[in-house]
Every structure is written in structure tokens, then in C-alpha cells.
CSV table of C-alpha atoms and ligand atoms in Angstrom, one decimal:
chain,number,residue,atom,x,y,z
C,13,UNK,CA,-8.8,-47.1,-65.3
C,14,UNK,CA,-8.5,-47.7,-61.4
C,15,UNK,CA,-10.8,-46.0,-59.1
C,16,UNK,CA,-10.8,-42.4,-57.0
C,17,UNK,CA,-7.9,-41.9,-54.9
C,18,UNK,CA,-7.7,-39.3,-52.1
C,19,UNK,CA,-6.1,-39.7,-48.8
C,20,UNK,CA,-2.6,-41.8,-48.9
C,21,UNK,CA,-2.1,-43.1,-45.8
C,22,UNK,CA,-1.9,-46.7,-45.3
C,23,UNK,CA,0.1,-48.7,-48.7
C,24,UNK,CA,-2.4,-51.8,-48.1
C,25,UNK,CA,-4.8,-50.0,-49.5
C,26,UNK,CA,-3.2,-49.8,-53.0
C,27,UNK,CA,-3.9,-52.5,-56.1
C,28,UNK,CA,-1.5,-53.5,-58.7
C,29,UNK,CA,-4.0,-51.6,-61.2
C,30,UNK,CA,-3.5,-48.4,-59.6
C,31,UNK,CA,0.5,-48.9,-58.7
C,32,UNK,CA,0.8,-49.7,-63.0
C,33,UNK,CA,-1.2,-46.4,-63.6
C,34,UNK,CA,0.8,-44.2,-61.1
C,35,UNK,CA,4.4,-45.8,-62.8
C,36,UNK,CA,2.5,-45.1,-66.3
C,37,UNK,CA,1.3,-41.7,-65.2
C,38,UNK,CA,5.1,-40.9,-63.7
C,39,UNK,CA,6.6,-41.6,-67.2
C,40,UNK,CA,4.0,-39.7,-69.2
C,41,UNK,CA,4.5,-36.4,-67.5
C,42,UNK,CA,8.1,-37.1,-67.0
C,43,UNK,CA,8.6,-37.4,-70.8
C,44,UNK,CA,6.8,-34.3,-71.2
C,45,UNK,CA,8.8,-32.5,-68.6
C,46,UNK,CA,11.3,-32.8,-71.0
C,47,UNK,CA,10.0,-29.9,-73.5
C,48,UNK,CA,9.6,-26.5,-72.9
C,49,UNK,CA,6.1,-26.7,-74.4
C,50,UNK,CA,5.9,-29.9,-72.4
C,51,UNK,CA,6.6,-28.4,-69.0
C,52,UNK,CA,4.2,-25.4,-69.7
C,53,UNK,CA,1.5,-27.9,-69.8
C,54,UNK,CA,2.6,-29.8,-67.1
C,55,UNK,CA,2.6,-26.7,-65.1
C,56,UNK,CA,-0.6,-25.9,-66.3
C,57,UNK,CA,-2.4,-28.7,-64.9
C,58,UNK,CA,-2.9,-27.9,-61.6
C,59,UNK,CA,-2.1,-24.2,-61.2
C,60,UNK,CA,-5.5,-23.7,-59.2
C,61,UNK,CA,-5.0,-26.1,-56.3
C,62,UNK,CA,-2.8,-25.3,-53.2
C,63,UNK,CA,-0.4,-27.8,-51.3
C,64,UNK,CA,0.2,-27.5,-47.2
C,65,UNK,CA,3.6,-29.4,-46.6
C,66,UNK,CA,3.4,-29.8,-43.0
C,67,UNK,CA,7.0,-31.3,-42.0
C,68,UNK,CA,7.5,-31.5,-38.0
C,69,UNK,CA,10.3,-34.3,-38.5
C,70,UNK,CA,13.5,-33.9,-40.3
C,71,UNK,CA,13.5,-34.3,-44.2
C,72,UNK,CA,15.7,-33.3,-46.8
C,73,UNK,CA,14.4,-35.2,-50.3
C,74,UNK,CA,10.6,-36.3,-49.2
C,75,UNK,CA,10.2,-32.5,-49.0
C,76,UNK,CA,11.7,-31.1,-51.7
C,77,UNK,CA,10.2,-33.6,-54.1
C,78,UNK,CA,7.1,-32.7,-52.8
C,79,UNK,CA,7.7,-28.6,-53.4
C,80,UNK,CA,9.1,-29.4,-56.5
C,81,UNK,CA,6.3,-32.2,-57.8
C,82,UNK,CA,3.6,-29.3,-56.6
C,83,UNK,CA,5.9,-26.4,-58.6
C,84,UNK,CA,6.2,-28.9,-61.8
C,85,UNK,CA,2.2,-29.2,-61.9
C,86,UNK,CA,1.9,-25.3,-60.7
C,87,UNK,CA,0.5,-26.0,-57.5
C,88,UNK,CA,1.3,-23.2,-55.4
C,89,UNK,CA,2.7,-24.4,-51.8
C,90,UNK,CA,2.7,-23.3,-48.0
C,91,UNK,CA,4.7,-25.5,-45.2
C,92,UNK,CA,4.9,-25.3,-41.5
C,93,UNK,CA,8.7,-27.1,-40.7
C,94,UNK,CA,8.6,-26.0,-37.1
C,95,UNK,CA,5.9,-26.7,-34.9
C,96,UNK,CA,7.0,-23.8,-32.5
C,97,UNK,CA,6.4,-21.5,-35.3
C,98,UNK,CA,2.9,-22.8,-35.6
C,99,UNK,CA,-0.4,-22.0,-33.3
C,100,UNK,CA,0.4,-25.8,-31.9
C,101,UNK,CA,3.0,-23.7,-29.1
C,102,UNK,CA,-0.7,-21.1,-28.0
C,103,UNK,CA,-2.4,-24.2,-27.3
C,104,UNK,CA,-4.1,-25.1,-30.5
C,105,UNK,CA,-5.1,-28.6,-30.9
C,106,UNK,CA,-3.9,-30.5,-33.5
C,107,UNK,CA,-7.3,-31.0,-35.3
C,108,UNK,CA,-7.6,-27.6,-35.3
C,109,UNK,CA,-4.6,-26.7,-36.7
C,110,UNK,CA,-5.5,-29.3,-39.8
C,111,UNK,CA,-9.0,-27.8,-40.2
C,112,UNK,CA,-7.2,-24.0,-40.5
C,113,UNK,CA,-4.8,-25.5,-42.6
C,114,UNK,CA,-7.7,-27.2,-45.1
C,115,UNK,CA,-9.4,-23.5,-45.0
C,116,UNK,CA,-6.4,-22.2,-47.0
C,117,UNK,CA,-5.4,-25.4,-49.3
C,118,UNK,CA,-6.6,-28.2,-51.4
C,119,UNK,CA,-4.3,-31.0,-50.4
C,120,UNK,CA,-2.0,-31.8,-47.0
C,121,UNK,CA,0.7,-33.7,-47.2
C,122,UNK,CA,2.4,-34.3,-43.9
C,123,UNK,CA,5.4,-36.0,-41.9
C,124,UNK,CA,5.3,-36.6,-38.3
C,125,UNK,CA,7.4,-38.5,-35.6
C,126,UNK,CA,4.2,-39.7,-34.4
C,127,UNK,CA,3.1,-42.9,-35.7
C,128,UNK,CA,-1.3,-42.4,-36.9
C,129,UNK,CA,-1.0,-38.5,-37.2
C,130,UNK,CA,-1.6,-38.5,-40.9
C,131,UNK,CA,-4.4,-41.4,-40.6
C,132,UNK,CA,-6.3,-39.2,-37.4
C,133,UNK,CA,-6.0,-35.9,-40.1
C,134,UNK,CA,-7.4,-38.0,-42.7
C,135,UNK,CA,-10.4,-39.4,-40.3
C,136,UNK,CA,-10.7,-35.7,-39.4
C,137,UNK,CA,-10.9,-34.3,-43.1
C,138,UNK,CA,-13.9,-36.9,-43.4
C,139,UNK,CA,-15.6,-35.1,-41.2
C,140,UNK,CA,-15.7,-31.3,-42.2
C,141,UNK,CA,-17.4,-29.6,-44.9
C,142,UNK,CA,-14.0,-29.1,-46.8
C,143,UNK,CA,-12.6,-32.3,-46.8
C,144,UNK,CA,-9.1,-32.0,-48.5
C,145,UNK,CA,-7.1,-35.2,-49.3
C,146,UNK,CA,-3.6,-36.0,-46.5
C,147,UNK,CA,-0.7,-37.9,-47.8
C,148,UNK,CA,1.2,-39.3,-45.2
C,149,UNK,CA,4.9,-38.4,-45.9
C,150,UNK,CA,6.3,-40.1,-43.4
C,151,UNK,CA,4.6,-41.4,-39.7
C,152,UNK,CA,7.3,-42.1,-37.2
C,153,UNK,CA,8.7,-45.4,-37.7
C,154,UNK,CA,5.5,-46.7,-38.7
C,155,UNK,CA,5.0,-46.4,-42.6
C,156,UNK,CA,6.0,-43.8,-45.5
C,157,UNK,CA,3.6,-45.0,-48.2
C,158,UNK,CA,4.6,-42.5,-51.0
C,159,UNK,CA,8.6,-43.9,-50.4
C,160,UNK,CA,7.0,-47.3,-51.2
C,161,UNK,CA,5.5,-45.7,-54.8
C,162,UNK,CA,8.9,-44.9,-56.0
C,163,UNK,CA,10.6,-47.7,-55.0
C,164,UNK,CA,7.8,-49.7,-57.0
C,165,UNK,CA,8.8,-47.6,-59.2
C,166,UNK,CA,12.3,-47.5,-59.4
C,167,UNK,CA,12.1,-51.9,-59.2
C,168,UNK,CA,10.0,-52.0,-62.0
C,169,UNK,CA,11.7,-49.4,-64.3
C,170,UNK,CA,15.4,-51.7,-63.1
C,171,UNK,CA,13.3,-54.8,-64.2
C,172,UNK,CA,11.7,-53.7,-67.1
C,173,UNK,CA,13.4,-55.5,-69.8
C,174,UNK,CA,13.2,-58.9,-67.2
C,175,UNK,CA,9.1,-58.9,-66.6
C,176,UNK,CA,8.8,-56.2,-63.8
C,177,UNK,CA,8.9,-56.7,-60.3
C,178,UNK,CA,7.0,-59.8,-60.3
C,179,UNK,CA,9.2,-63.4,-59.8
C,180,UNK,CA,11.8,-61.1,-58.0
C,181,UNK,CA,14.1,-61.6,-55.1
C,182,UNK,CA,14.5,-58.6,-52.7
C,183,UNK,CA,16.6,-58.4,-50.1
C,184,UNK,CA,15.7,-55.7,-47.6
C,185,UNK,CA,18.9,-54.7,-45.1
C,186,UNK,CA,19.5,-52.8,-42.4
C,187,UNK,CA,17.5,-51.6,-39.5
C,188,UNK,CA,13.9,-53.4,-40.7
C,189,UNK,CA,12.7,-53.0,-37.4
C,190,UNK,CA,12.0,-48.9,-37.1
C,191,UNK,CA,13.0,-48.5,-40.7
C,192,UNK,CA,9.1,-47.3,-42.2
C,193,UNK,CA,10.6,-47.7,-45.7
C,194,UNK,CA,10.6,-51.1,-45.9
C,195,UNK,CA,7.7,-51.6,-44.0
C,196,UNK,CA,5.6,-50.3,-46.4
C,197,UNK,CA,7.0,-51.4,-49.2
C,198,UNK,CA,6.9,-55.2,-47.5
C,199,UNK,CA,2.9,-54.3,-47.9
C,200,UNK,CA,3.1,-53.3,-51.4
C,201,UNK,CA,4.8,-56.5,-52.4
C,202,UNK,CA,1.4,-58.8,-52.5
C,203,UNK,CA,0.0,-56.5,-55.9
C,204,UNK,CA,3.3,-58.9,-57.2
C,205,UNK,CA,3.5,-62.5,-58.6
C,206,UNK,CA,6.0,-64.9,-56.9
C,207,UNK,CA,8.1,-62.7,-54.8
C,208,UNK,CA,10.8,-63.8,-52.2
C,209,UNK,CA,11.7,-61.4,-49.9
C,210,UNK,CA,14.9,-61.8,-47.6
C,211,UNK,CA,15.8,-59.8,-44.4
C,212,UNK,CA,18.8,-59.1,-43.7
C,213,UNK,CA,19.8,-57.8,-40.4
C,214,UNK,CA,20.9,-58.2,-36.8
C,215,UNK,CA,18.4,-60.3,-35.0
C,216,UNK,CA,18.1,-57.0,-32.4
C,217,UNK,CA,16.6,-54.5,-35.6
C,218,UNK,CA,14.9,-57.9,-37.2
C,219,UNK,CA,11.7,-56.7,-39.3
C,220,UNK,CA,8.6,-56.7,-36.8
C,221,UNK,CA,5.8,-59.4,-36.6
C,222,UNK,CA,3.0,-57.5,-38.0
C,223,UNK,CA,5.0,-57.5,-41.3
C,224,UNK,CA,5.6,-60.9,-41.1
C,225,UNK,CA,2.0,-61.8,-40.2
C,226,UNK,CA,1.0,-60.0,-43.5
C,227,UNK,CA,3.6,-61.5,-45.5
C,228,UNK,CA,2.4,-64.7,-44.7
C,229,UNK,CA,-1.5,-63.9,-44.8
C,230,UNK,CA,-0.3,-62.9,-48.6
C,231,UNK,CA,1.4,-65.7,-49.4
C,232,UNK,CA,4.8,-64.0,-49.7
C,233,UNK,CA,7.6,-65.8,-49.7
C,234,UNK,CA,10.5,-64.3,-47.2
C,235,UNK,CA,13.6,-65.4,-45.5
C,236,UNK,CA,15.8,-63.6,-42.1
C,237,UNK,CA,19.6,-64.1,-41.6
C,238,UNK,CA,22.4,-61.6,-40.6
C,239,UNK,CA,24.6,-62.9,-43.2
C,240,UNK,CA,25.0,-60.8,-46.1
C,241,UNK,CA,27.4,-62.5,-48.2
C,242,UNK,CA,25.0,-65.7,-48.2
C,243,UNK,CA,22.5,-63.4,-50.4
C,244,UNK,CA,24.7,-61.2,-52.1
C,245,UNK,CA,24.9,-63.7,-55.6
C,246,UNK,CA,21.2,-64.6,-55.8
C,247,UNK,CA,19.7,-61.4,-54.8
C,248,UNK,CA,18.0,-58.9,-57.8
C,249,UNK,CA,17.6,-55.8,-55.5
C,250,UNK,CA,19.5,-55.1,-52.3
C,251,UNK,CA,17.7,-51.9,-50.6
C,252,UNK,CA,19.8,-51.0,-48.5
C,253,UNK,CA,19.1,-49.1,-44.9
C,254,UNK,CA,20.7,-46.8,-42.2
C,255,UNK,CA,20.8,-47.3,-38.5
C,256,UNK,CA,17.4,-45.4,-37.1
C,257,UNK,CA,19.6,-44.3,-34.2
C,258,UNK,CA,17.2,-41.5,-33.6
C,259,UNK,CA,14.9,-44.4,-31.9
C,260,UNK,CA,17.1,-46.0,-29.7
C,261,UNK,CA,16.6,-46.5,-26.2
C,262,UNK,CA,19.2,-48.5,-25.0
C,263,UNK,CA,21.7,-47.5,-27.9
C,264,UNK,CA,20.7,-50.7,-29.9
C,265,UNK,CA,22.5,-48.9,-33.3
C,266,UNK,CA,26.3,-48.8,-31.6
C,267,UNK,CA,25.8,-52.4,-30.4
C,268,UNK,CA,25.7,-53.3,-34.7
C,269,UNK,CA,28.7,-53.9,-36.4
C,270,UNK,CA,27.8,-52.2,-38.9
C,271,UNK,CA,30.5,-53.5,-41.5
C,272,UNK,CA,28.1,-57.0,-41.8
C,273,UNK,CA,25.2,-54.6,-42.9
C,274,UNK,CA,27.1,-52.9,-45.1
C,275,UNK,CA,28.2,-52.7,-49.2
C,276,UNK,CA,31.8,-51.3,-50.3
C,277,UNK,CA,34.2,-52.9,-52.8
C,278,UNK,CA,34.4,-56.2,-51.1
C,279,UNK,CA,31.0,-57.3,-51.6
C,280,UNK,CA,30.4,-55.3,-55.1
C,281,UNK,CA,32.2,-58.5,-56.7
C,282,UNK,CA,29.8,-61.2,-54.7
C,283,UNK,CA,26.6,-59.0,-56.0
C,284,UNK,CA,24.7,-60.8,-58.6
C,285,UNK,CA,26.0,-58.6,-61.8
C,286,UNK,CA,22.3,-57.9,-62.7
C,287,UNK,CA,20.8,-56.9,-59.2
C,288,UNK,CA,20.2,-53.2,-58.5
C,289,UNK,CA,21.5,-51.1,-55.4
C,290,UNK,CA,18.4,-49.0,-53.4
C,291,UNK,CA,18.3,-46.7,-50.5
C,292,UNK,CA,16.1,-44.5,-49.3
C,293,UNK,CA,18.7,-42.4,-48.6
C,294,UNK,CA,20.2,-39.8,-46.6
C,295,UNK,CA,22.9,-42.9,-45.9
C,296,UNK,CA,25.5,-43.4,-43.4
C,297,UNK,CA,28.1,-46.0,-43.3
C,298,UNK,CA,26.4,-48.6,-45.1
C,299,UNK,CA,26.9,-47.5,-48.1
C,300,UNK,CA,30.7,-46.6,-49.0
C,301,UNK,CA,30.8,-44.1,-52.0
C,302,UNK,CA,32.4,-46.0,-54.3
C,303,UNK,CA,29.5,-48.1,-55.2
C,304,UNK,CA,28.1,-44.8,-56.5
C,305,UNK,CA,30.1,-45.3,-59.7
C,306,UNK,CA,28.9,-48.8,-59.7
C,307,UNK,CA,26.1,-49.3,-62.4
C,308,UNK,CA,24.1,-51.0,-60.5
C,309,UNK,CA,23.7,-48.6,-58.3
C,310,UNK,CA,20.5,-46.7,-58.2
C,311,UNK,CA,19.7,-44.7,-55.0
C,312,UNK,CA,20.5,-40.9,-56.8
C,313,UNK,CA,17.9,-42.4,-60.0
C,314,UNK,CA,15.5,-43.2,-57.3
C,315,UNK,CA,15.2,-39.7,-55.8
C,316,UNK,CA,14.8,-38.4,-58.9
C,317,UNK,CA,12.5,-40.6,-59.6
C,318,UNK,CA,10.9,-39.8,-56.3
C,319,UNK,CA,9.9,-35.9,-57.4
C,320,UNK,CA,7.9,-37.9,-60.6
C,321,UNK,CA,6.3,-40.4,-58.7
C,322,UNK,CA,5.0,-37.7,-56.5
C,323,UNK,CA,3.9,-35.4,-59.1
C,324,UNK,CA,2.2,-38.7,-60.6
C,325,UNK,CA,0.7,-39.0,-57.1
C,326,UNK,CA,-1.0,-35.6,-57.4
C,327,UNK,CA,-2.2,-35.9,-60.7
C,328,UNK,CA,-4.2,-39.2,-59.9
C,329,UNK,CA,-5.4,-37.5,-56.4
C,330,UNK,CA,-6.8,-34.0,-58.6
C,331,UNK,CA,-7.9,-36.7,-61.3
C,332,UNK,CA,-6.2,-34.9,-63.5
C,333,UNK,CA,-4.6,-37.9,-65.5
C,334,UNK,CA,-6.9,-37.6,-68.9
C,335,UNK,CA,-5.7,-34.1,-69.5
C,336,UNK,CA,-2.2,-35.4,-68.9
C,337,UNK,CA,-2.6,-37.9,-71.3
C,338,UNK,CA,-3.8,-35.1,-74.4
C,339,UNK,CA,-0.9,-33.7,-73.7
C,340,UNK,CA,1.1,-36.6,-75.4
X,15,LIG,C1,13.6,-42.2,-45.1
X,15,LIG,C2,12.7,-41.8,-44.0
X,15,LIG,O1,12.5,-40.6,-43.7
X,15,LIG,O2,12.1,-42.7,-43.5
X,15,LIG,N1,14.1,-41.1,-45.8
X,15,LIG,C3,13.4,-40.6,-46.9
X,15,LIG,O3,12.2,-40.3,-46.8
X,15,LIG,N2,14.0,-40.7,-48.1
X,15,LIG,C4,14.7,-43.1,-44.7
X,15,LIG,C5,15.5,-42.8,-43.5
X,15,LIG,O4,15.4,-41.7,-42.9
X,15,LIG,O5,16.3,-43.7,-43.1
């Protein structure tokens, strides 16, 4: 099987050997979830480490899949939501606040609105004498590796009766250019075979060169426009993304018409009738709610799916994953 993992930071760094274990390690434990007995176990796993969720940015489901991933595996947990509630507002520094917080736990996994937070904690924990692993939750608009895990996960479970993810089209829409979602799952997509990749969006929010440049050191296949309906029939994912009006200077998200970034009930009939729906979710506009009941649509199985992945994500970290596997 693939090789240590510990801090999650940058989703370059993972191979397609270790994104097929985490999917295979996500639906052993979520199959055993499904007993009593099953869930004992699962909770047994891990009952003596101790998670840190350190959330200074807003998050509704990276943070409760995380609590609830630890409390499946019996991790016990401790978060700090608000800085000013932390040391940080007497002056600590921030690498002292991560070396207290390492004193107390055996993982970190943190979100930021700074971009390089998690990766300077991680360089940090390399340094001390109790090194505990950082996942990156989220790093300003920069990257959100463990998002990119369950979308992997959720495209390859939507493709697994048509050979994966590989020899896909994916269409990525929205606001690419501050979006971190779909920046990191853009770097995931070179562990995959014959991919095309499509942007959609207004040439203002296009996706940013330094995803391009890796695209096309990789070999990936990708196409812009701003035309939605020009993809809709030939597309087998559409992730779909919001307005990340919470960056704008110059208030580039109310200069969009948003209804050409958008899916409702008159592009469900132009969608290819075997493509799947994503989004990161929490949505605005861009999604109306009637594609909910469209079965294509997959954002609600993808943060469920999250919570698995993230448990899976654990379990290869605490290298845990043979005593998983005797559970079967
Ligand atoms: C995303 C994020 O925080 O980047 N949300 C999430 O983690 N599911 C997407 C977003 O906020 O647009």
C-alpha cells in the first residue's frame, strides 16, 4: 500500500495510489458504520488521539465533518472558532499558539483566511519535539485539499459503473478565480487518464495562471468560455460554484450576471442525461432548488460523503487502515 502520510497541505502532493486507498478506505469504514457492532469498532479505532479544530474563517460542513469524522473514530476534539477568544488577542504569536495547541493534541486541522497558514504550522511542527500532523481545511482562497478528496471521491463513486474519473469531461463554473475548491481539485486531476477540463466563467473570475501553467505542465486537457449552454450536452460533471463576494475589492461579484453561471429548469433539459451536478456548497443563486430533486444532482451525497472521506483521511494519517480492514 502507498506510503506515510502526515501533514495535508498542498493536493500536489497526492498519487493516484494513495487517492484509490483513501476512496477504498472511505467505503470500508463507511460500510461498517452501518452496524452497531460496526460503529463500535469504528469508534474504537482511534479513541486515544485528540483533534484541535482550529476554525478562524467561517465554516458550516468542513467543520462538522471534521467533529463528526473525529467522533465516528472516537477521537476526542477541542476547537478554537474565534481568534479573540484565543491567547492570539494577549499578544501570542501564531507559532506559539500551534506549539500549545500540539502540547494538548495529536492532530491540527485548521482553516484560515490567510493563504500559507496551515503550510507555515506544518514547517513549524517539523521543527519541535512533538511534531503533530496539520490538515489544511481550507487557506484563504488559495487551496482546500481535503474538499478536493471528496470530490475525487464523489466523481469516482458517480463514475463507477463508466471506468472512474479517468477519460472524463469536467466542467468547473463559477468564480474559478478565488474559488480554492477547484483549485485544488484542478491539481488533483493529473493522478487521472485523459481528462478535459472546461472553465466556465466570466473572463473577470477566469481560473488563475498558476493553474493553467500546471494543467499544461501535466498534460491536461482544458478549455475557457462564458457560455454555459455550449457545454451543458457534452459535459459528465458540472461543479458548480458561488460568487466569493467576500474577496472583492472593486465589487467584481455584482458586476456578474449571475443567471449565465447558473443551473435551474432551463438548462436541466440541455444537461447531458448522465452528467452529475457538484458543489461545494453553502450555494447562492446558482443553483435554483429545484435541481435538488433532479437525479443527477449530487451536492447533499457529497457532504455526506465529505464526513467519510475525512474520517478515511484520519485513519490513513494514524495508519490505522490494517485494523480497519479486520474489522471487515
Ligand atoms: C467551500 C470553501 O469554504 O471554500 N465550502 C466548503 O468548504 N464546503 C466553498 C465556498 O465557500 O464557496
Amino acid at each position: 500500500m502507498s506510503s506515510e502520510v502526515f501533514h495535508i497541505i498542498d493536493p500536489r502532493t497526492f498519487n493516484r495510489e494513495l487517492l484509490d486507498e483513501l476512496c477504498e478506505i472511505t467505503d470500508t469504514s463507511r460500510a461498517l458504520g452501518k452496524t452497531p457492532e460496526g460503529a463500535a469498532a469504528l469508534r474504537s479505532l482511534l479513541a486515544d488521539k485528540r483533534a484541535m479544530l482550529y476554525f478562524t474563517q467561517a465554516s458550516t460542513r468542513t467543520f462538522l465533518s471534521f467533529n463528526n469524522a473525529c467522533h465516528l473514530l472516537g477521537i476526542g476534539t477541542s476547537e478554537i472558532r474565534d481568534p479573540a477568544i484565543s491567547s492570539e488577542v494577549k499578544g501570542e504569536s501564531f507559532d506559539d499558539s500551534m506549539r500549545t495547541f500540539s502540547s494538548y493534541v495529536d492532530v491540527i486541522i485548521m482553516r484560515t483566511p490567510e493563504r500559507g497558514l496551515a503550510g507555515r504550522a506544518a514547517a513549524l511542527m517539523d521543527l519541535i519535539p512533538r511534531r503533530v500532523p496539520i490538515i489544511n481545511a481550507g487557506s484563504g482562497p488559495d487551496q482546500h485539499p481535503t474538499q478536493a478528496l471528496l470530490d475525487i471521491y464523489t466523481l469516482e463513486r458517480s463514475f463507477a459503473g463508466r471506468g472512474g474519473i479517468d477519460g472524463k469531461t469536467i466542467a468547473m463554473m463559477g468564480d474559478l478565480r478565488r474559488g480554492r475548491t477547484v483549485r485544488s481539485l484542478c491539481y488533483l486531476m493529473k493522478n487521472y487518464h485523459d481528462i478535459r477540463l472546461v472553465f466556465v466563467s466570466p473572463p473577470s473570475l477566469a481560473m488563475r495562471n498558476d493553474i493553467k501553467k500546471h494543467l499544461v505542465q501535466h498534460n491536461i486537457v482544458f478549455s475557457e468560455t462564458a457560455v454555459l449552454d455550449d457545454v451543458l450536452g457534452s459535459v459528465d460533471a458540472l461543479y458548480v460554484t458561488r460568487m466569493q463576494s467576500e474577496w472583492d475589492e472593486e465589487e467584481e461579484s455584482l458586476k456578474v450576471d449571475l443567471d449565465d453561471f447558473s443551473i435551474g429548469p432551463n438548462q436541466l433539459p440541455k444537461l447531458n442525461p448522465d452528467a452529475v451536478i457538484m458543489h461545494p456548497l453553502p450555494r447562492g443563486p446558482e443553483i435554483d432548488p429545484v435541481v435538488d430533486s433532479d437525479p443527477r444532482a449530487m451536492y447533499w451525497r457529497q457532504e455526506r460523503n465529505g464526513m467519510w472521506m475525512r474520517a478515511a483521511l484520519l485513519i490513513k494519517i494514524f495508519g490505522v487502515e490494517e485494523q480497519l480492514r479486520n474489522q471487515r
